Short mmCIF file of C-alpha atoms and ligand atoms in Angstrom, two decimals:
data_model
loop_
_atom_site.label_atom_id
_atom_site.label_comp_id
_atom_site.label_asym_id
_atom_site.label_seq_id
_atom_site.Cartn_x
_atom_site.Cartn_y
_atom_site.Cartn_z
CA UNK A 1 107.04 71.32 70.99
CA UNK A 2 104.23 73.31 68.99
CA UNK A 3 104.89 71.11 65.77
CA UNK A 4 104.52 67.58 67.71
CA UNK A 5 100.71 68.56 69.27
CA UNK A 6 98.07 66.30 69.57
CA UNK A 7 94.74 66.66 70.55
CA UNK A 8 94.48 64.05 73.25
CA UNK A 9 93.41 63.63 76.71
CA UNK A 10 96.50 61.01 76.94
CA UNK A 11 98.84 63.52 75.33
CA UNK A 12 97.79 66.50 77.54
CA UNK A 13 97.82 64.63 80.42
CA UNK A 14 101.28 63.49 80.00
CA UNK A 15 102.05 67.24 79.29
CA UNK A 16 100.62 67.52 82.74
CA UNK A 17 102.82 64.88 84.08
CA UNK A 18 105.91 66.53 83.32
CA UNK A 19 105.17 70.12 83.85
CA UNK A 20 107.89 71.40 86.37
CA UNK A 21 104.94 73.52 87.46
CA UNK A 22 102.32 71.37 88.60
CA UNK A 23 102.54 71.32 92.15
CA UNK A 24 101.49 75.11 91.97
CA UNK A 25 97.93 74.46 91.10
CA UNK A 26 97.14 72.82 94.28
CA UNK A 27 98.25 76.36 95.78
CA UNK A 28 94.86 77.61 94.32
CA UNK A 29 91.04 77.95 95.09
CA UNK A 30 89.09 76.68 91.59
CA UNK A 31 85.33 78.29 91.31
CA UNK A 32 83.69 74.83 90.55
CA UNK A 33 80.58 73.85 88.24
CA UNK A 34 79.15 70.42 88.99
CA UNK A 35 81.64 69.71 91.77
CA UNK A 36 84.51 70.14 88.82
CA UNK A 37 86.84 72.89 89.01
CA UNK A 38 85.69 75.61 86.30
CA UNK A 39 88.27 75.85 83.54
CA UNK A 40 89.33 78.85 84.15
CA UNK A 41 90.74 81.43 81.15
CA UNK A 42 90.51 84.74 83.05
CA UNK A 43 93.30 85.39 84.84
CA UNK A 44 94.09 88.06 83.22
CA UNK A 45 91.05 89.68 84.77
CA UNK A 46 90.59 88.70 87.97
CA UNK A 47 93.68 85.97 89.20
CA UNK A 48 92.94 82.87 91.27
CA UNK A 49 93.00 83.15 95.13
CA UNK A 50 96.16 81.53 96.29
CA UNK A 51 95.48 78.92 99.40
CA UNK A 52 97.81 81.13 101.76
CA UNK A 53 96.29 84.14 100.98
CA UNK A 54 94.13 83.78 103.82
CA UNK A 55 96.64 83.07 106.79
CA UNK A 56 99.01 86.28 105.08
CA UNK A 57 95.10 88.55 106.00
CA UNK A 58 94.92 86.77 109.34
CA UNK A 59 97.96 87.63 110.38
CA UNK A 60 97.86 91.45 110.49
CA UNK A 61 94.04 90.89 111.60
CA UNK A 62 95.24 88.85 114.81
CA UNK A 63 98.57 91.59 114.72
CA UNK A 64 95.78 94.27 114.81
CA UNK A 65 93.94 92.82 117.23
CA UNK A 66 96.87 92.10 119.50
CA UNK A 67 98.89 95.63 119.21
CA UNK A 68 96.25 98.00 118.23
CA UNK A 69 98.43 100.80 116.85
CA UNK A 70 101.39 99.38 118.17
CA UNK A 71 100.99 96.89 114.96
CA UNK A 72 103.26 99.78 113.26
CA UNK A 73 106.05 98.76 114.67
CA UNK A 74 105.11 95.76 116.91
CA UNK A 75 103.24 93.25 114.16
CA UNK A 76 105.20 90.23 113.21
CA UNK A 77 105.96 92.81 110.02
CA UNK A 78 105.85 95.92 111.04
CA UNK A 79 103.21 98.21 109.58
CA UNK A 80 105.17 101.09 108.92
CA UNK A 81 107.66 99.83 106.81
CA UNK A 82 105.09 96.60 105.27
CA UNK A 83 105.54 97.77 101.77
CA UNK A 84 108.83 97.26 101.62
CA UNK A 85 108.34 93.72 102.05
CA UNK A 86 106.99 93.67 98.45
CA UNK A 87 109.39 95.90 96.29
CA UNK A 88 112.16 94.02 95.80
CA UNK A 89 110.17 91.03 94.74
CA UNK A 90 107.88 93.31 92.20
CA UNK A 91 111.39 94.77 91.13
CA UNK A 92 112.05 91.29 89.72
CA UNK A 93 109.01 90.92 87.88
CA UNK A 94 108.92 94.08 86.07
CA UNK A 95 112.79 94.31 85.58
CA UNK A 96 113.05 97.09 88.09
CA UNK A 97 115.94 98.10 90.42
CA UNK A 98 114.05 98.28 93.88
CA UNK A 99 114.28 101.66 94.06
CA UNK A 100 112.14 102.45 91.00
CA UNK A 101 108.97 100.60 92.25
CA UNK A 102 106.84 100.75 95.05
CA UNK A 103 103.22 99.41 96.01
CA UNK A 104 100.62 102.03 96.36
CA UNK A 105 97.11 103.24 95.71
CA UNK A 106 95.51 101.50 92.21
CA UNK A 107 96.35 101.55 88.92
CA UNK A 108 94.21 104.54 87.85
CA UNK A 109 94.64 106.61 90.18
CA UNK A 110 98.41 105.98 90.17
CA UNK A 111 98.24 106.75 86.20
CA UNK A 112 96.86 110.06 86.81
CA UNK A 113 99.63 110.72 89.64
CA UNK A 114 102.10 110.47 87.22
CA UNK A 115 100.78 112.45 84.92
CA UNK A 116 101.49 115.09 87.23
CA UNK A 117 104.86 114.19 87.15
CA UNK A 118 105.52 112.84 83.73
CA UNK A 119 102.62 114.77 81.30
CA UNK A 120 104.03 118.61 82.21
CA UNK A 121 102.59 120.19 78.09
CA UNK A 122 103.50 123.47 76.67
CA UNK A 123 101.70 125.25 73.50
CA UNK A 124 104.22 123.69 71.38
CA UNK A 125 104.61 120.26 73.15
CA UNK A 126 101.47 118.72 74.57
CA UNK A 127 100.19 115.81 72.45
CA UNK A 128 99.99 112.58 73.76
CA UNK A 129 100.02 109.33 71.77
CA UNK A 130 98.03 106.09 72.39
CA UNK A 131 97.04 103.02 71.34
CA UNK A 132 93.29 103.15 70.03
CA UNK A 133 90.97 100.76 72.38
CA UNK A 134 93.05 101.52 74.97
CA UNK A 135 91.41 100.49 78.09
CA UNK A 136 88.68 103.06 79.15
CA UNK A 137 89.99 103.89 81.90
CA UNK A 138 93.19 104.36 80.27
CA UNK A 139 91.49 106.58 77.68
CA UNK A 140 89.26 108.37 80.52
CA UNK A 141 92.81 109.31 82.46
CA UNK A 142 94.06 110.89 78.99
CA UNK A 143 90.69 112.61 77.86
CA UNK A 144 90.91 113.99 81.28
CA UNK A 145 94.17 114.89 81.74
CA UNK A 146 94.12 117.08 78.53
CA UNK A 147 91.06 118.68 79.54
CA UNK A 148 92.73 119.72 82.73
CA UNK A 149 95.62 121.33 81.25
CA UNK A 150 93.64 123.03 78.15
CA UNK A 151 93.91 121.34 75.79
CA UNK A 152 91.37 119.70 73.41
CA UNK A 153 91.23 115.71 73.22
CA UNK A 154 89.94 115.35 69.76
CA UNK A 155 92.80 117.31 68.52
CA UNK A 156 95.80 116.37 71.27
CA UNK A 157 95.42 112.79 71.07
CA UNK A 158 96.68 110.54 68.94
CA UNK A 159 95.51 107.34 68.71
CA UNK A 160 97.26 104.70 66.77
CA UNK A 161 94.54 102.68 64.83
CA UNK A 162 94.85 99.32 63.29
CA UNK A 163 94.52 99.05 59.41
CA UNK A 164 91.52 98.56 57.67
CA UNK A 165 90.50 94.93 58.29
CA UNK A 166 93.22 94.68 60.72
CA UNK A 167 92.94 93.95 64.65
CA UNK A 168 96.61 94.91 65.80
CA UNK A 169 98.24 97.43 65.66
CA UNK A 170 101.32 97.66 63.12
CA UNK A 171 105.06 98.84 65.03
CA UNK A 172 105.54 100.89 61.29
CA UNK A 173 102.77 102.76 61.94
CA UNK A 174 103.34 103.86 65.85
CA UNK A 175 106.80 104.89 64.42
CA UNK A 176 105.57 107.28 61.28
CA UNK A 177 103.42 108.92 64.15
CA UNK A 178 105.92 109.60 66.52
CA UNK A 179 108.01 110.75 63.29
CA UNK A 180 105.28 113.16 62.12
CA UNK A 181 104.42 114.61 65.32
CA UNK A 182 107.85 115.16 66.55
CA UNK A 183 107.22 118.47 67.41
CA UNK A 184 104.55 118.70 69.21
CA UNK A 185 104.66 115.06 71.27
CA UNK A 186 104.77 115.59 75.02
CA UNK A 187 104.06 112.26 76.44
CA UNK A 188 103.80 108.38 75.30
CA UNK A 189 101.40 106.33 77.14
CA UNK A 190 100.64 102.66 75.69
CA UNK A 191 99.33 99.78 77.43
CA UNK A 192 102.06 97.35 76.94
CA UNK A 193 100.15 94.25 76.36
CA UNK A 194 96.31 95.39 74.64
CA UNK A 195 94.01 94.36 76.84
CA UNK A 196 91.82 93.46 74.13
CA UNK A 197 94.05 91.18 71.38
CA UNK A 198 96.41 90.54 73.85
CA UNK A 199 98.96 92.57 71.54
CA UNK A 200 102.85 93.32 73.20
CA UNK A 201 104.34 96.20 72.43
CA UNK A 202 108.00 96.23 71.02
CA UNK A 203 108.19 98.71 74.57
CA UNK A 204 112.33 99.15 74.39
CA UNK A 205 111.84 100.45 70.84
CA UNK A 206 108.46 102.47 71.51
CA UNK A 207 110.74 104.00 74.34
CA UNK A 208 113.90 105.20 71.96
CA UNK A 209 111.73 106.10 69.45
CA UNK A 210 109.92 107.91 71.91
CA UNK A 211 112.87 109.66 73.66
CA UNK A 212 114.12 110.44 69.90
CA UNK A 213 111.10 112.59 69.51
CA UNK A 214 111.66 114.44 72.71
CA UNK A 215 108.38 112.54 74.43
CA UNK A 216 108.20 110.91 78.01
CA UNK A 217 107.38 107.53 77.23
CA UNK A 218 105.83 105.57 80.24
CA UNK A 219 103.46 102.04 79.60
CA UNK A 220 100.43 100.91 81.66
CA UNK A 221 101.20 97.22 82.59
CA UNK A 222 97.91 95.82 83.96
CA UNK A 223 98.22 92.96 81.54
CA UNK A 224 102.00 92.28 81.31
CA UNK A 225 103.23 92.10 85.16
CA UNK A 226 103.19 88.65 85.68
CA UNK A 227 102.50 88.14 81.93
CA UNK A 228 105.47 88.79 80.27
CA UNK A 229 109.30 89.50 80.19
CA UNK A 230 109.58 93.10 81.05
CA UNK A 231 112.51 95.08 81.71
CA UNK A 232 111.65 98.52 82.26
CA UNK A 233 115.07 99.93 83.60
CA UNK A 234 117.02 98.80 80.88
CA UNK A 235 114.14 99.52 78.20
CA UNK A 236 114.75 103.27 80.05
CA UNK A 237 111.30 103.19 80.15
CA UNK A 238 110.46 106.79 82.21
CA UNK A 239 107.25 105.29 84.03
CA UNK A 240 105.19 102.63 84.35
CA UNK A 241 101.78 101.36 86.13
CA UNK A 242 99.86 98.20 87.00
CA UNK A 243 97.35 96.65 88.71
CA UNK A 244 98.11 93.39 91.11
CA UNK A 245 94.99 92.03 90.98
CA UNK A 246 95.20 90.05 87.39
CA UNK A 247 97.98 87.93 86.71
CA UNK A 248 99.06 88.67 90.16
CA UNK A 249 96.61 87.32 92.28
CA UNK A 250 96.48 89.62 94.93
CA UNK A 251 92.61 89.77 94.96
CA UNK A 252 89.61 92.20 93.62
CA UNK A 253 90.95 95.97 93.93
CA UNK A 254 94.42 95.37 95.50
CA UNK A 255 96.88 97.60 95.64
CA UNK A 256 98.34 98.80 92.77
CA UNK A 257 102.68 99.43 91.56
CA UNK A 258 104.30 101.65 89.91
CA UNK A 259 108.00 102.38 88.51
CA UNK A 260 110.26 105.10 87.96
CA UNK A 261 112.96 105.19 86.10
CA UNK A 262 115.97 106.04 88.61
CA UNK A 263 117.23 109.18 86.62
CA UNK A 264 114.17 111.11 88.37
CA UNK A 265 114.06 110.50 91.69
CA UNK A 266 116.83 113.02 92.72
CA UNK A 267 114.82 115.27 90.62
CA UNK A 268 113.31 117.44 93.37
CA UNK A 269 111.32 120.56 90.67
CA UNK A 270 109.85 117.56 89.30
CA UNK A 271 106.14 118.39 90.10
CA UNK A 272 104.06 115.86 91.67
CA UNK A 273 101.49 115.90 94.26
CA UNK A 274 102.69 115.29 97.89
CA UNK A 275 101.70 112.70 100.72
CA UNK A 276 102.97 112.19 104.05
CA UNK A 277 104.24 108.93 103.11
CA UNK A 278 106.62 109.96 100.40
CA UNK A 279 108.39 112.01 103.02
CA UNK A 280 111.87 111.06 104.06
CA UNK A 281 111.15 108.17 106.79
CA UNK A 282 113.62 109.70 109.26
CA UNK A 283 111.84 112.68 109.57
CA UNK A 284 108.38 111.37 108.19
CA UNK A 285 106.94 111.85 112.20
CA UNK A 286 108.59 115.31 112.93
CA UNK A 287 105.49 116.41 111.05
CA UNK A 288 107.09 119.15 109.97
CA UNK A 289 105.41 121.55 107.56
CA UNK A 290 108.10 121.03 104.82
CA UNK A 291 107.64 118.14 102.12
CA UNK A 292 111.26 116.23 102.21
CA UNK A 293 110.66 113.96 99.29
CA UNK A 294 112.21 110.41 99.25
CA UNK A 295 114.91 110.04 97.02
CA UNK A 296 112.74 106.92 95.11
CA UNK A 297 109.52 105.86 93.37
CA UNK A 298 108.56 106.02 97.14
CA UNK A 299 108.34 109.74 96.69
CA UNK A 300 105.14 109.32 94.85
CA UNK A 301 103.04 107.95 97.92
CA UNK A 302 100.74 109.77 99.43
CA UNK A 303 99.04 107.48 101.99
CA UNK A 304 99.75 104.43 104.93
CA UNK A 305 99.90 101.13 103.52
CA UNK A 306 96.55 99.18 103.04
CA UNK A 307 97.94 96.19 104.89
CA UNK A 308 95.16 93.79 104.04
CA UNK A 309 95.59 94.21 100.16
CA UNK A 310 99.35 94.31 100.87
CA UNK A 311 99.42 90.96 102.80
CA UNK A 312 97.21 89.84 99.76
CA UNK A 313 99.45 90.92 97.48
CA UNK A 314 103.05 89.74 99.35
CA UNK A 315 101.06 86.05 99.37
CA UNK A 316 101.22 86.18 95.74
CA UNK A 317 104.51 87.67 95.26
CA UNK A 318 106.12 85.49 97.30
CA UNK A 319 104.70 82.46 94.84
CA UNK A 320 106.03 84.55 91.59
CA UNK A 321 109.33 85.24 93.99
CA UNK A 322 109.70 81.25 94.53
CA UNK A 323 108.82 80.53 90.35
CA UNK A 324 110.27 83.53 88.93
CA UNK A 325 109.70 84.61 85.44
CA UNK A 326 111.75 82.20 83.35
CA UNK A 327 110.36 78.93 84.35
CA UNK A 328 106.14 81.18 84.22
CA UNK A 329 107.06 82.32 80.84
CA UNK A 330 108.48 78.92 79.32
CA UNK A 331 105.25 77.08 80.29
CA UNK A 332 103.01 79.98 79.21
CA UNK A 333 104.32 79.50 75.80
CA UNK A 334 103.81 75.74 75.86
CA UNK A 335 100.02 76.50 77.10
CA UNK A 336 99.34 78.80 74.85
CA UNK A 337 100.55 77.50 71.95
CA UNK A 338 98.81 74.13 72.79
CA UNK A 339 95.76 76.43 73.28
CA UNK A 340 96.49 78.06 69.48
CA UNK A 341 96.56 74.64 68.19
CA UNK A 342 93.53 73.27 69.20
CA UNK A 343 91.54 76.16 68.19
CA UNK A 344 93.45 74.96 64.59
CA UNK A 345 92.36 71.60 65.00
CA UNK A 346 88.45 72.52 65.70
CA UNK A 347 89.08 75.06 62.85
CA UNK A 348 89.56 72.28 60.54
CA UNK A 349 86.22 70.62 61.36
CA UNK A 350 84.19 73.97 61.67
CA UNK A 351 85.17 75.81 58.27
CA UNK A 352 87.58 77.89 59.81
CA UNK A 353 85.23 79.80 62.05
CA UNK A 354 87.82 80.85 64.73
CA UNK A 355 89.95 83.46 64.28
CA UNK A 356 92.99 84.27 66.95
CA UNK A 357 93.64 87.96 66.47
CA UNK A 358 96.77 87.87 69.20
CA UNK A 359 99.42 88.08 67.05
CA UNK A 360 101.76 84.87 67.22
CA UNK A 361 104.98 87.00 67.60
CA UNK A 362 104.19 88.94 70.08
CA UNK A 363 101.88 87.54 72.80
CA UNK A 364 101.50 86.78 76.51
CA UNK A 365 99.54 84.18 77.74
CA UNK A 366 96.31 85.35 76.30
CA UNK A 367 94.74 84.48 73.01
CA UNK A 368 91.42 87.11 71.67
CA UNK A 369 89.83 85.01 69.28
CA UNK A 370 86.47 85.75 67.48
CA UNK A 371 84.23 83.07 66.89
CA UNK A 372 82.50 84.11 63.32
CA UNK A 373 79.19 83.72 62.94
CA UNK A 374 78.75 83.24 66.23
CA UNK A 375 78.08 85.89 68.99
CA UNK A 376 77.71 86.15 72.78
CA UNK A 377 75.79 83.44 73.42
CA UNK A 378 78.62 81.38 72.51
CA UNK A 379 80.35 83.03 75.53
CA UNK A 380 77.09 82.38 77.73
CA UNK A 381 76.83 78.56 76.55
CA UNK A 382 80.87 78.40 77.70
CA UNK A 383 79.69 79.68 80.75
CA UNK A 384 77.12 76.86 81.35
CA UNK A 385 79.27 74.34 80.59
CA UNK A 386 82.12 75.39 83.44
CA UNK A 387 84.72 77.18 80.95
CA UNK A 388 85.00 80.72 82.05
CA UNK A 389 86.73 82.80 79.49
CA UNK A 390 85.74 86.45 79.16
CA UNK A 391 83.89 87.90 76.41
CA UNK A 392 84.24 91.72 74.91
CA UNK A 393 82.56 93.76 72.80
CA UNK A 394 81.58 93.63 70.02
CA UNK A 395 82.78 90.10 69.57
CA UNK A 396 85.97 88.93 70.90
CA UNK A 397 86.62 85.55 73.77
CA UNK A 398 89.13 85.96 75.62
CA UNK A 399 90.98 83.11 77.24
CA UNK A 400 94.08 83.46 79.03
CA UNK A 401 95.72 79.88 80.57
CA UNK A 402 98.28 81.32 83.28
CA UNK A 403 100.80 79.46 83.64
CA UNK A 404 100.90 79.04 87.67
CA UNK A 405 97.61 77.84 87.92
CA UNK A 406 96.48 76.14 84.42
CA UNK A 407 97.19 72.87 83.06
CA UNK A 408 97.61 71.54 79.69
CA UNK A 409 93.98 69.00 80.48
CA UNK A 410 92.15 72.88 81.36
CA UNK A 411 93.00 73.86 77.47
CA UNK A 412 92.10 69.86 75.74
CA UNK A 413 88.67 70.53 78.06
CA UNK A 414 87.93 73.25 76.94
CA UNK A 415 88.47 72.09 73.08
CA UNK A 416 86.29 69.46 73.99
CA UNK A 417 83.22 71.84 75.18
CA UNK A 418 84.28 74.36 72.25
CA UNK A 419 84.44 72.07 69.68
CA UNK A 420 80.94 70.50 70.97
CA UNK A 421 79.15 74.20 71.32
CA UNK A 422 80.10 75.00 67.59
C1 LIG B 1 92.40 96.35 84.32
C2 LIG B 1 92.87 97.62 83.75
C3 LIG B 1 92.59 98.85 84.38
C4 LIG B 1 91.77 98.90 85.63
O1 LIG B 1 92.04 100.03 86.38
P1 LIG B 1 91.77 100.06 87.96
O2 LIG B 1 92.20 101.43 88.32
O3 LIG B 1 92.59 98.97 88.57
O4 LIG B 1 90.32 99.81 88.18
C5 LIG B 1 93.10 100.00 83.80
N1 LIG B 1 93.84 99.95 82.67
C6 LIG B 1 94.12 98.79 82.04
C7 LIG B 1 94.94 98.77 80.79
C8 LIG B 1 93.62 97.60 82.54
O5 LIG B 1 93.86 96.44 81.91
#
């Protein structure tokens, strides 16, 4: 398909036409700009609100207001139990048995929950490797973390740099330092897709390399669930973490999942810090003073559901559950490689000036491209003309066309108001 491209309104429409997809964008609220929906490039920041979001909310609000407390067991689905209504369906996305994921908390905090578990240092094994530019909060969780246990950042982190006059990060590279710091490498924590070039990780080979060295290896996946083909039980990835609220459209803040690998949860001296609700369910209301752990990820939960970020989240998963990943993943390929080629076609008018730093090989649905010569108000002038990409410092537009709610027209649009701003 990417060699037969044109940049058309006829062609993309016709694209359009025959997308197997394309009933799913009615499904969504569009910000709009001059009564036009917005084209909208950010889902990988803050996903679209699905249409049915709101009826999954008012149910547990009229539930509530019906059964009061009784809405634990009483609600058309059941409080208690509620997150179990999304695991099996957040299994399939991440390539999860249901047992190794559950819904909980956020992403940050959940990182730093695990770490309890999964970063456990001594003097001669403590280091932790990265990616540099991790996400701050990512980095924040890490500085932290070592701090906490004693140990000095500057000198227990590693941080895998790109070369010199290089954006990504070279596999080679993350390799020799696993390699060289065999001996003293306690954990492995990457983002899996870089938030920033939109960079995926070679994770099933980060993860053996990893385990080779003796490290825990576990990946945060705010940008790949929903993103990208993941398959974190057979990778034998140890851990993993994400946020719903990007490409899974669960809405600002929602609740947050996480995966471990099976091979732990019998694992009773592993430490971790304890929460009514990752006590054995039986027995859960016994309130008994001893911590009976689940025999699952649900071990790590501390808290009661948040049932209105659930329901938001269960409206969205039961849209990915009804797609699935292979038919998402084949159009996000087709979008964004229509989206890489008509950022070649304005190249050829404007000297070249737009650089894609994702690498081709291995990408998602989002392309980082710096505009040379050019800085934010680039971004701002987007902005005014209804495209809503993302911009990042120092000088990077992001635009990610998901493939549930963009179209082939969104991406010839926004060529159109690119092409015209340069
Ligand atoms: C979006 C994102 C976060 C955000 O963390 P929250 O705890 O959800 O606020 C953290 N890490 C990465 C890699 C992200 O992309």
């Amino acid at each position: 398909m990417t060699t037969s491209f044109q940049n058309t309104a006829a062609f993309a429409e016709n694209l359009d036409a025959n997308d197997a997809l394309k009933s799913y964008r009615e499904q969504f609220y569009f910000p709009e700009h001059n009564n036009e929906p917005v084209v909208y490039f950010t889902g990988n920041s803050l996903g679209l609100q699905p249409k049915q979001t709101k009826q999954f909310i008012e149910q547990e609000l009229s539930d509530w207001a019906k059964f009061g407390v009784e809405g634990h067991f009483l609600a058309k689905n059941p409080w208690m139990p509620y997150h179990e209504l999304l695991t099996e369906k957040m299994a399939k996305l991440v390539g999860a048995l249901p047992s190794e994921t559950v819904m909980m908390n956020q992403l940050t905090v959940n990182l730093h929950l695990l770490m309890v578990s999964f970063y456990r240092p001594t003097k001669q094994r403590y280091k932790i490797l990265c990616e540099a530019k991790a996400f701050p909060s990512d980095q924040y969780v890490l500085q932290s973390q070592l701090k906490f246990h004693g140990f000095d950042a500057q000198e227990a982190l590693i941080e895998i740099q790109p070369r010199e006059g290089e954006y990504c990060i070279r596999h080679e590279d993350i390799y020799k330092a696993i390699e060289e710091n065999k001996e003293s490498i306690a954990l492995i924590l990457i983002g899996g897709v870089n938030y920033f070039t939109g960079q995926v990780f070679d994770m099933k080979n980060i993860t053996a390399a990893g385990h080779e060295a003796g490290a825990i290896v576990g990946f945060d996946l705010a940008h790949g669930a929903g993103n990208i083909e993941l398959k974190l039980h057979d990778w034998n990835v140890d851990f993993a973490a994400w946020c719903s609220y990007k490409y899974l459209n669960s809405g600002p803040g929602s609740v947050a999942g996480i995966f471990v690998h099976e091979r732990y949860h019998k694992q009773n001296d592993l430490p971790l810090f304890a929460g009514w609700w990752g006590h054995e369910k039986s027995s859960r209301f016994l309130m008994d003073k001893t911590f009976v752990p689940i025999q699952s990820a649900e071990k790590w939960q501390l808290s009661n559901a948040p049932i209105f970020s659930m329901a938001a989240c269960l409206s969205s998963l039961d849209i990915f559950d009804e797609v699935g990943m292979n038919a998402l993943i084949a159009k996000s390929q087709a979008l964004t490689g229509y989206l890489a080629f008509i950022i070649g076609e304005i190249n050829k008018q404007k000297n070249n000036c737009l650089e894609i730093i994702t690498p081709e090989e291995n990408r998602g649905c989002q392309l980082s491209i710096v505009a040379h010569g050019y800085g934010k108000p680039l971004y701002n002038e987007l902005i005014k003309n209804g495209v809503i990409p993302d911009w990042r410092e120092p000088n990077v537009i992001r635009c990610a066309p998901v493939p549930l709610y963009n179209n082939f027209m969104d991406i010839y649009r926004f060529g159109l108001i690119l092409s015209k701003l340069l």
